[in-house]
XYZ file of C-alpha atoms in Angstrom:
678
model
C -18.722 4.407 -23.189
C -16.475 2.624 -20.754
C -16.635 3.736 -17.185
C -14.559 2.480 -14.317
C -10.920 1.861 -14.953
C -10.089 2.689 -11.369
C -9.427 -0.106 -8.932
C -7.303 -1.286 -6.073
C -3.784 -1.854 -7.377
C -3.182 -4.986 -5.354
C -0.857 -7.599 -6.905
C -2.776 -10.483 -5.339
C -6.223 -9.136 -6.194
C -7.969 -11.091 -8.981
C -9.653 -7.938 -10.249
C -9.466 -4.197 -9.785
C -6.377 -3.199 -11.798
C -6.690 0.127 -13.712
C -7.871 -0.672 -17.251
C -10.064 0.763 -20.037
C -11.237 0.068 -23.585
C -10.379 2.619 -26.254
C -13.142 4.711 -27.883
C -14.075 4.081 -31.512
C -15.117 0.403 -31.676
C -12.966 -0.662 -28.699
C -10.043 -1.643 -30.898
C -7.576 -1.562 -27.999
C -7.552 -2.419 -24.324
C -5.128 -0.628 -21.980
C -4.145 -2.230 -18.705
C -1.789 -0.838 -16.062
C -0.452 -3.895 -14.259
C 0.512 -4.136 -10.614
C 4.233 -3.831 -11.432
C 3.677 -0.283 -12.759
C 3.863 -1.100 -16.493
C 1.335 -0.084 -19.152
C 0.329 -2.677 -21.742
C -1.965 -2.039 -24.714
C -3.637 -5.085 -26.277
C -5.434 -5.463 -29.598
C -8.939 -6.746 -28.889
C -9.447 -8.340 -32.309
C -6.575 -10.860 -32.197
C -5.594 -10.766 -28.487
C -2.078 -9.544 -29.344
C 0.151 -7.225 -27.302
C 0.267 -3.957 -29.241
C 2.547 -1.803 -27.054
C 4.302 -1.898 -23.736
C 5.497 1.129 -21.793
C 7.514 1.175 -18.564
C 7.597 4.613 -16.858
C 10.931 5.648 -15.371
C 9.478 5.708 -11.835
C 7.117 2.767 -12.310
C 8.000 1.135 -8.992
C 7.797 4.228 -6.760
C 4.882 5.883 -8.602
C 2.672 3.045 -9.822
C -0.309 3.769 -12.065
C -3.561 4.171 -10.096
C -5.979 5.174 -12.887
C -6.057 5.738 -16.654
C -8.335 7.295 -19.289
C -8.329 7.378 -23.110
C -8.698 10.689 -24.887
C -12.214 10.935 -26.413
C -12.737 10.229 -30.102
C -13.938 13.776 -30.906
C -10.765 15.260 -29.487
C -8.533 12.942 -31.519
C -10.311 13.936 -34.722
C -9.135 17.523 -34.093
C -5.438 16.578 -34.225
C -3.327 18.416 -36.776
C -3.926 16.734 -40.182
C -0.268 16.796 -41.262
C 1.054 14.813 -38.249
C -1.940 12.490 -38.296
C -1.350 11.634 -41.918
C 2.331 10.941 -41.475
C 1.733 8.641 -38.503
C -1.189 6.851 -40.127
C 0.927 5.952 -43.151
C 3.337 4.066 -40.912
C 0.842 2.376 -38.613
C -2.438 1.743 -40.396
C -5.936 3.219 -40.609
C -6.541 6.913 -40.048
C -8.733 6.393 -36.949
C -5.774 5.575 -34.733
C -6.070 6.275 -31.032
C -3.558 8.704 -29.665
C -3.320 9.970 -26.091
C -3.739 7.932 -22.935
C -3.638 9.686 -19.541
C -2.101 7.828 -16.585
C -2.513 8.934 -12.955
C 0.186 7.846 -10.513
C 0.483 7.198 -6.783
C 2.805 10.199 -6.305
C 0.410 12.772 -7.803
C 1.855 13.231 -11.308
C -0.099 12.600 -14.544
C 1.571 11.105 -17.636
C 0.243 11.552 -21.178
C 1.313 8.581 -23.288
C 1.012 8.635 -27.070
C 0.102 5.227 -28.472
C 0.790 6.493 -32.000
C 4.374 7.489 -31.206
C 4.792 4.670 -28.677
C 6.429 6.970 -26.137
C 5.674 9.531 -23.443
C 3.980 12.618 -24.921
C 4.156 14.934 -21.893
C 4.040 15.034 -18.103
C 1.691 17.105 -15.921
C 3.386 17.888 -12.597
C 3.734 21.579 -11.713
C 1.070 22.982 -9.403
C -1.040 19.830 -9.471
C -1.512 17.129 -6.861
C 0.805 16.192 -4.018
C -0.865 12.839 -3.288
C -2.285 9.797 -5.102
C -4.414 10.533 -8.182
C -7.716 8.625 -7.891
C -9.523 9.398 -11.159
C -8.952 11.142 -14.515
C -11.613 12.413 -16.955
C -11.159 14.042 -20.376
C -13.469 16.818 -21.516
C -14.942 15.672 -24.829
C -14.865 19.126 -26.489
C -12.130 21.472 -25.272
C -9.301 19.005 -24.633
C -9.054 19.765 -20.918
C -8.268 17.100 -18.381
C -9.842 16.818 -14.908
C -8.229 14.891 -12.066
C -8.975 14.284 -8.388
C -6.717 13.111 -5.612
C -6.292 12.127 -1.970
C -5.167 15.723 -1.339
C -8.924 16.731 -1.379
C -8.549 18.848 -4.563
C -9.830 18.757 -8.124
C -7.522 20.099 -10.867
C -8.411 21.303 -14.369
C -5.411 20.873 -16.745
C -4.583 22.408 -20.095
C -3.084 19.462 -21.991
C -1.504 21.717 -24.658
C 0.574 23.785 -22.216
C 0.746 21.039 -19.499
C -0.213 23.629 -16.891
C -2.981 23.937 -14.307
C -5.968 25.999 -15.466
C -7.837 25.819 -12.174
C -7.547 24.047 -8.849
C -10.202 23.947 -6.120
C -11.068 21.979 -3.003
C -13.550 19.237 -3.840
C -14.253 17.755 -0.411
C -13.177 17.650 3.228
C -11.744 14.180 2.632
C -10.099 12.613 -0.426
C -11.961 12.950 -3.752
C -12.240 9.441 -5.178
C -14.092 9.721 -8.510
C -15.125 12.146 -11.302
C -17.540 12.208 -14.246
C -18.399 14.896 -16.837
C -21.990 15.487 -17.951
C -23.017 14.675 -21.566
C -23.125 18.352 -22.600
C -19.759 19.093 -20.928
C -21.060 21.867 -18.635
C -21.260 19.932 -15.349
C -18.827 17.834 -13.348
C -19.727 15.135 -10.825
C -17.270 14.519 -7.986
C -17.455 11.990 -5.175
C -15.830 11.982 -1.761
C -17.910 11.553 1.369
C -20.811 13.012 -0.599
C -21.513 13.336 -4.327
C -21.425 16.895 -5.657
C -22.466 18.325 -9.012
C -20.325 21.337 -10.037
C -20.924 24.002 -12.667
C -17.639 23.930 -14.624
C -17.776 27.561 -15.692
C -18.097 29.036 -12.189
C -16.796 26.047 -10.110
C -19.862 26.349 -7.877
C -21.906 23.484 -6.428
C -25.198 22.961 -8.285
C -26.525 20.024 -6.227
C -25.557 17.708 -3.301
C -26.267 13.963 -3.091
C -25.899 11.835 0.040
C -23.474 9.322 -1.491
C -22.367 6.018 0.080
C -21.020 4.922 3.454
C -17.640 4.092 1.841
C -15.547 5.954 -0.804
C -17.211 6.047 -4.239
C -15.126 4.154 -6.802
C -17.111 4.860 -10.007
C -19.467 7.520 -11.399
C -21.129 7.534 -14.816
C -24.074 9.300 -16.499
C -26.601 6.815 -17.899
C -28.627 8.934 -20.361
C -27.726 11.432 -23.062
C -30.812 13.597 -22.403
C -34.173 13.127 -20.655
C -37.500 12.650 -22.484
C -38.738 15.725 -24.305
C -40.829 17.874 -21.988
C -42.521 21.252 -22.183
C -39.690 23.055 -20.407
C -36.415 23.606 -22.295
C -33.515 21.264 -21.506
C -30.783 22.905 -19.438
C -28.217 20.153 -20.091
C -28.503 18.257 -16.812
C -32.019 18.368 -15.262
C -33.691 14.960 -15.459
C -30.485 13.060 -16.197
C -29.677 9.854 -14.344
C -26.251 8.853 -13.115
C -24.848 5.737 -11.465
C -22.469 5.362 -8.516
C -20.623 2.376 -7.068
C -18.532 2.325 -3.882
C -15.795 0.313 -2.191
C -17.079 -2.702 -0.175
C -20.624 -1.848 -1.289
C -22.740 -4.411 -3.134
C -25.334 -1.873 -4.246
C -25.055 0.393 -7.303
C -27.183 3.485 -6.723
C -28.998 5.417 -9.450
C -29.602 9.145 -8.866
C -31.710 11.670 -10.778
C -30.763 15.324 -11.128
C -33.857 17.444 -10.580
C -34.331 21.197 -10.485
C -37.824 21.471 -9.008
C -37.208 19.491 -5.759
C -33.747 19.048 -4.332
C -34.038 15.348 -3.556
C -30.759 13.916 -2.292
C -31.606 10.197 -2.134
C -31.129 7.539 -4.810
C -34.160 6.704 -6.942
C -33.204 3.029 -7.462
C -30.374 0.564 -6.934
C -28.869 -2.540 -8.543
C -27.582 -5.373 -6.362
C -24.372 -7.317 -7.171
C -22.330 -10.023 -5.425
C -19.220 -7.981 -4.594
C -17.630 -4.551 -4.858
C -17.855 -3.217 -8.461
C -14.453 -2.675 -10.092
C -15.431 -1.977 -13.731
C -18.699 -0.614 -15.167
C -19.779 -0.290 -18.782
C -23.185 0.658 -20.190
C -25.071 1.476 -23.370
C -26.611 4.952 -23.427
C -30.358 5.258 -23.884
C -31.291 7.771 -26.577
C -35.025 7.925 -25.854
C -37.649 7.198 -23.212
C -38.517 3.651 -24.393
C -34.976 2.331 -24.752
C -33.659 0.477 -21.679
C -30.193 1.042 -20.274
C -27.936 -2.005 -20.555
C -25.387 -2.288 -17.771
C -22.375 -4.612 -17.382
C -20.788 -4.647 -13.906
C -17.546 -6.518 -13.202
C -17.244 -7.395 -9.509
C -14.153 -7.999 -7.435
C -15.029 -11.707 -7.157
C -14.454 -12.019 -10.932
C -18.112 -12.263 -12.077
C -20.010 -10.063 -14.550
C -23.613 -9.013 -13.855
C -25.799 -7.756 -16.704
C -28.791 -5.455 -16.078
C -31.424 -4.158 -18.485
C -33.837 -1.552 -17.152
C -35.839 1.425 -18.365
C -35.060 4.438 -16.165
C -38.496 5.737 -15.285
C -38.267 7.260 -11.844
C -38.401 5.871 -8.337
C -38.056 2.123 -7.647
C -38.111 0.960 -4.017
C -36.805 -2.623 -4.330
C -33.161 -3.237 -5.403
C -33.023 -4.758 -8.884
C -31.224 -8.066 -9.437
C -29.213 -8.935 -12.527
C -30.808 -10.372 -15.663
C -27.750 -12.506 -16.365
C -24.515 -13.497 -14.591
C -21.391 -14.571 -16.487
C -18.621 -16.688 -14.979
C -15.524 -18.262 -16.520
C -13.975 -21.470 -15.150
C -11.177 -23.876 -16.052
C -12.074 -27.386 -17.244
C -11.756 -29.943 -14.443
C -9.204 -32.542 -15.476
C -9.885 -36.045 -14.207
C -12.674 -37.284 -11.988
C -11.621 -35.751 -8.670
C -10.468 -32.305 -9.796
C -12.976 -29.473 -9.669
C -13.170 -26.492 -12.057
C -11.527 -23.327 -10.746
C -12.908 -19.823 -11.434
C -11.004 -17.480 -13.770
C -11.383 -13.814 -12.749
C -12.872 -11.392 -15.294
C -10.936 -8.099 -15.320
C -13.174 -5.969 -17.554
C -16.243 -6.137 -19.808
C -17.428 -3.743 -22.504
C -20.463 -3.693 -24.802
C -19.730 -3.936 -28.527
C -21.224 -1.446 -30.964
C -24.156 -3.768 -31.799
C -25.144 -3.858 -28.078
C -25.839 -7.593 -28.429
C -22.345 -8.883 -27.656
C -19.797 -8.288 -24.922
C -16.003 -8.060 -24.919
C -14.644 -9.962 -21.931
C -11.098 -9.618 -20.598
C -10.182 -12.440 -18.229
C -7.204 -14.316 -16.797
C -4.165 -12.743 -15.144
C -3.078 -9.126 -15.561
C 0.216 -10.107 -17.226
C -1.319 -12.148 -20.067
C -5.079 -11.492 -20.251
C -7.374 -13.192 -22.740
C -9.838 -11.009 -24.695
C -12.934 -12.705 -26.112
C -16.178 -11.572 -27.728
C -19.267 -13.294 -26.273
C -22.761 -13.135 -27.770
C -25.447 -12.304 -25.192
C -28.527 -14.458 -24.777
C -31.538 -12.799 -23.181
C -33.017 -16.115 -21.986
C -30.143 -17.539 -19.930
C -29.996 -16.168 -16.344
C -26.527 -17.638 -15.788
C -23.693 -18.253 -18.251
C -20.728 -20.392 -17.226
C -17.983 -20.393 -19.853
C -15.362 -23.156 -19.663
C -11.996 -21.908 -20.909
C -8.551 -23.490 -20.722
C -5.871 -20.858 -20.072
C -3.190 -23.308 -18.890
C -1.057 -22.612 -21.975
C -0.811 -18.923 -20.995
C 2.277 -18.084 -19.017
C 1.194 -17.226 -15.487
C 3.747 -15.607 -13.181
C 4.056 -17.274 -9.807
C 5.710 -16.287 -6.582
C 7.871 -19.431 -6.674
C 9.232 -18.764 -10.189
C 12.545 -17.346 -9.004
C 13.088 -20.247 -6.599
C 12.420 -23.035 -9.090
C 14.950 -21.652 -11.576
C 17.833 -21.990 -9.095
C 19.494 -25.378 -9.464
C 22.156 -26.767 -7.168
C 25.012 -28.337 -9.172
C 25.709 -32.023 -8.539
C 29.166 -32.406 -6.942
C 31.164 -35.618 -6.829
C 33.694 -36.428 -4.125
C 36.714 -35.739 -6.363
C 35.839 -32.099 -7.014
C 37.698 -29.441 -5.049
C 35.941 -26.217 -4.104
C 38.286 -23.243 -3.947
C 37.598 -20.416 -1.533
C 39.187 -16.961 -1.199
C 42.335 -16.955 0.909
C 45.677 -18.715 0.681
C 46.250 -20.215 -2.819
C 46.064 -23.995 -2.867
C 43.738 -24.295 0.121
C 40.296 -25.713 -0.479
C 37.104 -25.931 1.506
C 36.001 -29.134 3.150
C 34.073 -31.263 0.676
C 30.608 -32.177 1.813
C 30.402 -35.955 1.847
C 27.416 -37.678 0.270
C 24.839 -39.252 2.634
C 26.532 -42.659 2.318
C 29.745 -41.249 3.800
C 28.008 -40.554 7.130
C 27.072 -44.233 7.296
C 30.724 -45.135 6.681
C 31.756 -42.823 9.539
C 29.394 -44.586 11.934
C 30.510 -48.036 10.783
C 34.165 -47.079 11.342
C 33.275 -46.082 14.899
C 31.554 -49.395 15.588
C 34.264 -51.614 14.085
C 37.017 -49.701 15.819
C 39.017 -49.147 12.629
C 41.280 -46.231 11.919
C 40.236 -43.084 13.747
C 37.917 -40.743 11.802
C 39.421 -37.514 10.578
C 38.111 -34.153 11.806
C 37.219 -33.287 8.202
C 34.845 -36.261 7.982
C 33.280 -35.401 11.332
C 32.715 -31.788 10.268
C 31.267 -32.958 6.962
C 28.766 -35.259 8.658
C 27.877 -32.540 11.164
C 27.358 -30.041 8.334
C 24.825 -32.269 6.571
C 22.815 -32.866 9.758
C 22.622 -29.180 10.653
C 21.738 -28.331 7.074
C 18.794 -30.729 7.127
C 17.493 -29.292 10.382
C 17.770 -25.747 9.050
C 15.923 -26.591 5.844
C 13.023 -28.192 7.675
C 12.303 -25.099 9.795
C 10.918 -21.986 8.075
C 12.685 -18.720 8.782
C 10.990 -16.234 11.122
C 10.727 -13.411 8.582
C 9.077 -15.709 5.997
C 6.066 -16.546 8.200
C 3.754 -13.829 6.711
C 4.661 -14.980 3.178
C 4.124 -18.644 4.084
C 0.793 -17.822 5.712
C -0.455 -15.853 2.691
C 0.650 -18.558 0.226
C -0.862 -21.301 2.378
C -4.214 -19.511 2.574
C -4.327 -18.894 -1.181
C -3.269 -22.404 -2.222
C -5.073 -24.062 0.724
C -1.868 -25.949 1.518
C -2.475 -27.865 4.775
C 1.201 -28.582 5.522
C 2.283 -24.974 4.942
C -0.507 -23.675 7.194
C 0.430 -26.198 9.897
C 4.037 -24.946 9.890
C 2.855 -21.419 10.600
C -0.225 -21.902 12.781
C 1.292 -24.480 15.158
C 3.868 -22.097 16.579
C 3.609 -21.363 20.317
C 5.745 -18.209 20.297
C 3.400 -15.294 21.086
C 5.854 -12.658 19.799
C 6.190 -14.540 16.515
C 2.389 -14.761 16.184
C 2.067 -11.001 16.745
C 4.806 -10.149 14.215
C 3.238 -12.451 11.612
C -0.228 -10.930 12.035
C 1.202 -7.393 11.866
C 3.028 -8.075 8.581
C 0.349 -10.100 6.791
C -1.546 -8.348 3.940
C -5.058 -7.097 4.656
C -6.743 -9.225 1.990
C -5.615 -12.372 3.855
C -7.304 -11.420 7.157
C -10.768 -12.848 6.346
C -9.366 -16.137 4.865
C -7.207 -16.511 7.994
C -10.232 -16.028 10.265
C -12.129 -18.656 8.260
C -9.202 -21.076 8.568
C -8.961 -20.441 12.329
C -12.712 -21.063 12.667
C -12.310 -24.391 10.887
C -9.443 -25.415 13.178
C -11.236 -24.285 16.348
C -13.811 -27.016 15.731
C -11.099 -29.679 15.880
C -9.006 -31.124 18.694
C -8.918 -29.108 21.974
C -5.099 -28.982 21.910
C -5.223 -27.364 18.485
C -8.003 -25.004 19.620
C -5.777 -23.593 22.396
C -3.236 -22.419 19.795
C -5.921 -21.116 17.436
C -7.377 -18.924 20.219
C -3.988 -17.157 20.519
C -4.013 -16.448 16.756
C -7.658 -15.358 16.854
C -7.047 -12.955 19.735
C -4.061 -11.421 17.949
C -5.900 -11.016 14.596
C -8.939 -9.387 16.214
C -6.717 -7.039 18.239
C -4.353 -5.956 15.441
C -6.856 -5.734 12.558
C -9.907 -4.478 14.460
C -9.998 -1.184 12.537
C -9.922 -2.981 9.166
C -12.572 -5.519 10.171
C -14.909 -2.772 11.392
C -14.963 -1.276 7.867
C -16.310 -4.457 6.237
C -20.074 -4.232 5.726
C -20.565 -8.011 5.360
C -18.467 -8.952 8.390
C -21.339 -10.453 10.412
C -22.377 -13.088 7.799
C -18.720 -13.896 7.075
C -17.957 -14.538 10.745
C -21.323 -16.141 11.571
C -19.800 -19.592 12.111
C -17.210 -18.141 14.489
C -19.907 -16.343 16.507
C -21.952 -19.561 16.840
C -18.878 -21.578 17.769
C -17.828 -19.136 20.485
C -21.374 -18.931 21.819
C -21.698 -22.719 22.058
C -18.306 -22.972 23.793
C -19.103 -20.214 26.318
C -22.684 -21.391 26.917
C -21.742 -23.932 29.611
C -19.049 -21.744 31.190
C -21.397 -20.146 33.751
C -22.747 -23.520 34.903
C -19.230 -24.924 35.116
C -18.020 -21.962 37.170
C -20.940 -22.415 39.624
C -20.128 -26.112 39.909
C -16.435 -25.342 40.355
C -17.193 -22.921 43.211
C -19.418 -25.455 45.004
C -16.793 -28.168 44.678
C -14.133 -25.883 46.184
C -16.431 -25.141 49.171
C -17.093 -28.855 49.748
C -13.433 -29.790 49.498
C -12.335 -27.071 51.942
C -15.024 -28.112 54.484
C -14.069 -31.798 54.253
C -10.358 -31.080 54.694
C -11.067 -28.745 57.654
C -13.187 -31.383 59.451
C -10.580 -34.084 58.845
C -7.875 -31.872 60.330
C -9.924 -31.106 63.459
C -10.668 -34.818 64.073
C -7.193 -36.153 63.568
C -5.460 -33.371 65.491
C -3.597 -34.694 68.614
C -2.274 -32.526 71.413
C 1.371 -31.836 70.712
C 3.898 -33.002 73.309
C 4.940 -30.073 75.405
C 8.386 -30.211 76.894
C 9.200 -27.922 79.772
C 12.118 -25.654 79.342
C 12.376 -25.033 83.125
C 11.243 -27.230 86.048
C 10.297 -25.666 89.353
C 9.647 -27.743 92.485
C 7.748 -26.152 95.354
C 8.835 -28.505 98.208
C 12.337 -29.591 97.506
C 14.450 -31.436 100.084
C 18.071 -32.238 100.076
C 17.264 -35.754 101.296
C 16.200 -36.880 97.829
C 18.872 -38.978 96.320
C 20.196 -38.869 92.808
C 18.545 -42.191 92.039
C 15.087 -40.913 92.961
C 15.575 -37.778 90.840
C 16.685 -39.885 87.909
C 13.753 -42.279 88.373
C 11.357 -39.374 88.773
C 12.652 -37.599 85.722
C 12.522 -40.723 83.608
C 9.174 -42.228 84.598
C 6.946 -39.289 85.433
C 8.448 -36.628 83.202
C 5.264 -35.587 81.553
C 3.173 -35.365 84.738
C 5.833 -33.450 86.670
C 6.322 -31.174 83.747
C 2.655 -30.237 83.547
C 2.420 -29.763 87.377
C 5.552 -27.671 87.559
C 4.456 -25.506 84.668
C 1.077 -24.731 86.204
C 2.512 -24.198 89.674
C 5.209 -22.010 88.295
C 2.693 -19.814 86.510
C 0.493 -19.345 89.611
C 2.886 -19.084 92.554
C 6.265 -18.044 91.235
C 5.974 -14.469 92.458
C 4.844 -15.368 96.006
C 7.496 -18.024 96.488
C 10.289 -15.735 95.399
C 9.281 -13.225 98.079
C 8.927 -15.773 100.888
C 12.003 -17.894 100.394
C 15.382 -16.624 101.316
C 18.576 -16.648 99.320
C 19.678 -19.952 100.790
C 16.681 -21.844 99.455
C 17.220 -20.240 96.038
C 20.787 -21.519 95.989
C 19.557 -25.029 96.746
C 16.917 -24.810 94.018
C 19.490 -23.593 91.528
C 21.733 -26.471 92.451
C 18.934 -28.989 91.964
C 17.946 -27.329 88.707
C 21.453 -27.822 87.442
C 21.221 -31.502 88.364
C 17.953 -31.836 86.446
C 19.402 -29.991 83.497
C 22.412 -32.312 83.491
C 20.098 -35.312 83.526
C 18.192 -33.805 80.562
C 21.411 -33.480 78.705
C 22.141 -37.133 79.369
C 18.706 -38.058 78.035
C 19.174 -35.835 74.916
C 16.429 -33.429 75.983
C 18.457 -30.333 76.729
C 16.395 -27.408 75.527
C 17.267 -24.496 77.742
C 16.126 -21.156 76.486
C 18.528 -18.401 77.502
C 15.725 -15.847 77.650
C 13.608 -17.823 80.148
C 16.649 -18.657 82.197
C 17.593 -15.020 82.571
C 14.044 -14.113 83.569
C 14.024 -16.812 86.254
C 17.269 -15.643 87.739
């Protein structure tokens, strides 16, 4: 019984694409790739059996798939089954495969006919389909979606039998009980529904994140005195997004316990789960869990009630490439799916890329806690992002060829000269030979500008360059992106980068922050932008603290001395300001004050011009200070006592002094003061 088959349809994700093994000896493996196409592979010889491209495969990509159960296929009409089996092979051919899409429709694909059987649209979902489950007896199909509803379909009429609200948020996973009377659904909580009445039989607390897989782990509980009601005592398993614990729950009728009875711990989010059913009390359940990091964890445990400590895996399987040469290291190959064979002692592994996976049967050893399989898949064609670029070849052009352009017939475009021609142009300039033509100048200019343009990456390609650089660990490519100083460009790049590249980018920034201080200044800008833009995504990661532990320590060590430095900085500023203030006060000299008006108290007409000139030249400063002080104290009294005649004489002498000041270059009369004096 293969569970799972629902994953994150991310083209760059190593695991998590929708896939499932067929019932009846797992003869086929169906995989819905990230480009929206369905491929069916034969597990025995690793050969592509069928390929189907839906008409709306790009707009409505496949999000989940489920094979029709073996019991249902046995009930097909004998006449059609016989006719098809004659053309294809054995009578136990698989038939219908249900595909859920991102737009809410469900496609039924017939692998016998190799074409679309029917389409379930009317009255169903209006959002992404998250999980599909077939009923093993009556041929009904159950689906859940982001639109919060669960739908029961009649596959014969392609119409909705029943539709009801499954949760207050999106319903992410479904599972039908072994007797076909109960239905498990998971959203924020896990609910067990009675299919006949569509009523809730029991609630379970669920996980902190959306549940990605649900599966019953036993056919029926151990025989007890009370009659079996079809579900009481059964165990079921649940795995969730970003959760490294698989919880095991027990359905009980006597006490309504909502918590998990035990849990299995894995290294990453589970993307595919397969198990062997236990028929009796003594037989352990064997569990194979494929994680998003590409590893498989195997568990073997007898379900016997409550277990407090999380159980670790009995065996871990990894696949790597052989390291060629001394310096090269083996690289991990992601495992996409794993399913137990009918003998329960071997495992079918599907690994590699989603376009050309490799299917291999591996015998299980109970003694080895860790299996590392070395496989060379270099001969398999692996699609790359650069494929389209490498196929484009620029034709080699010699100087005699003429390139025609649209326009006037006979006219041709300027031929780009080879690099040697630019050297000839410069040599002609130096030697002073014939003048260079404009065509040659333009040709040389064209080559130079072309080189400069090629060296600089385009602005809109920064997110792509950043993602490729992080995946391939290309130092030069990362330098081109991360050494930009344009804040707007940094913000646009961080906004457009895919979410799965956020954690690798933070790890790369942490590494660079430990380097040169000049580099660290740029990295802080990137770090600030990443933490601001992707804060909501980062807050959803449960293992964020251990992943960013180095960054926390680095920031703490950098900020540790900041308080001491700021105290020291403040003290230094105080000292410097005090020193400069004291120096200014010591070296400050009294500024020379020049009188704008001179007033003499006892003036006589007997003084000659020579004495005035001598007086004004030799004792200018002393007279100026005396006159200023006398003027301030006695100007009012003197103006009252003296008559108009004395004022005329003073004005005349003032004019003489002013004229002498003009001769000495010291004329500085202020019209305001002069008017006040008058």
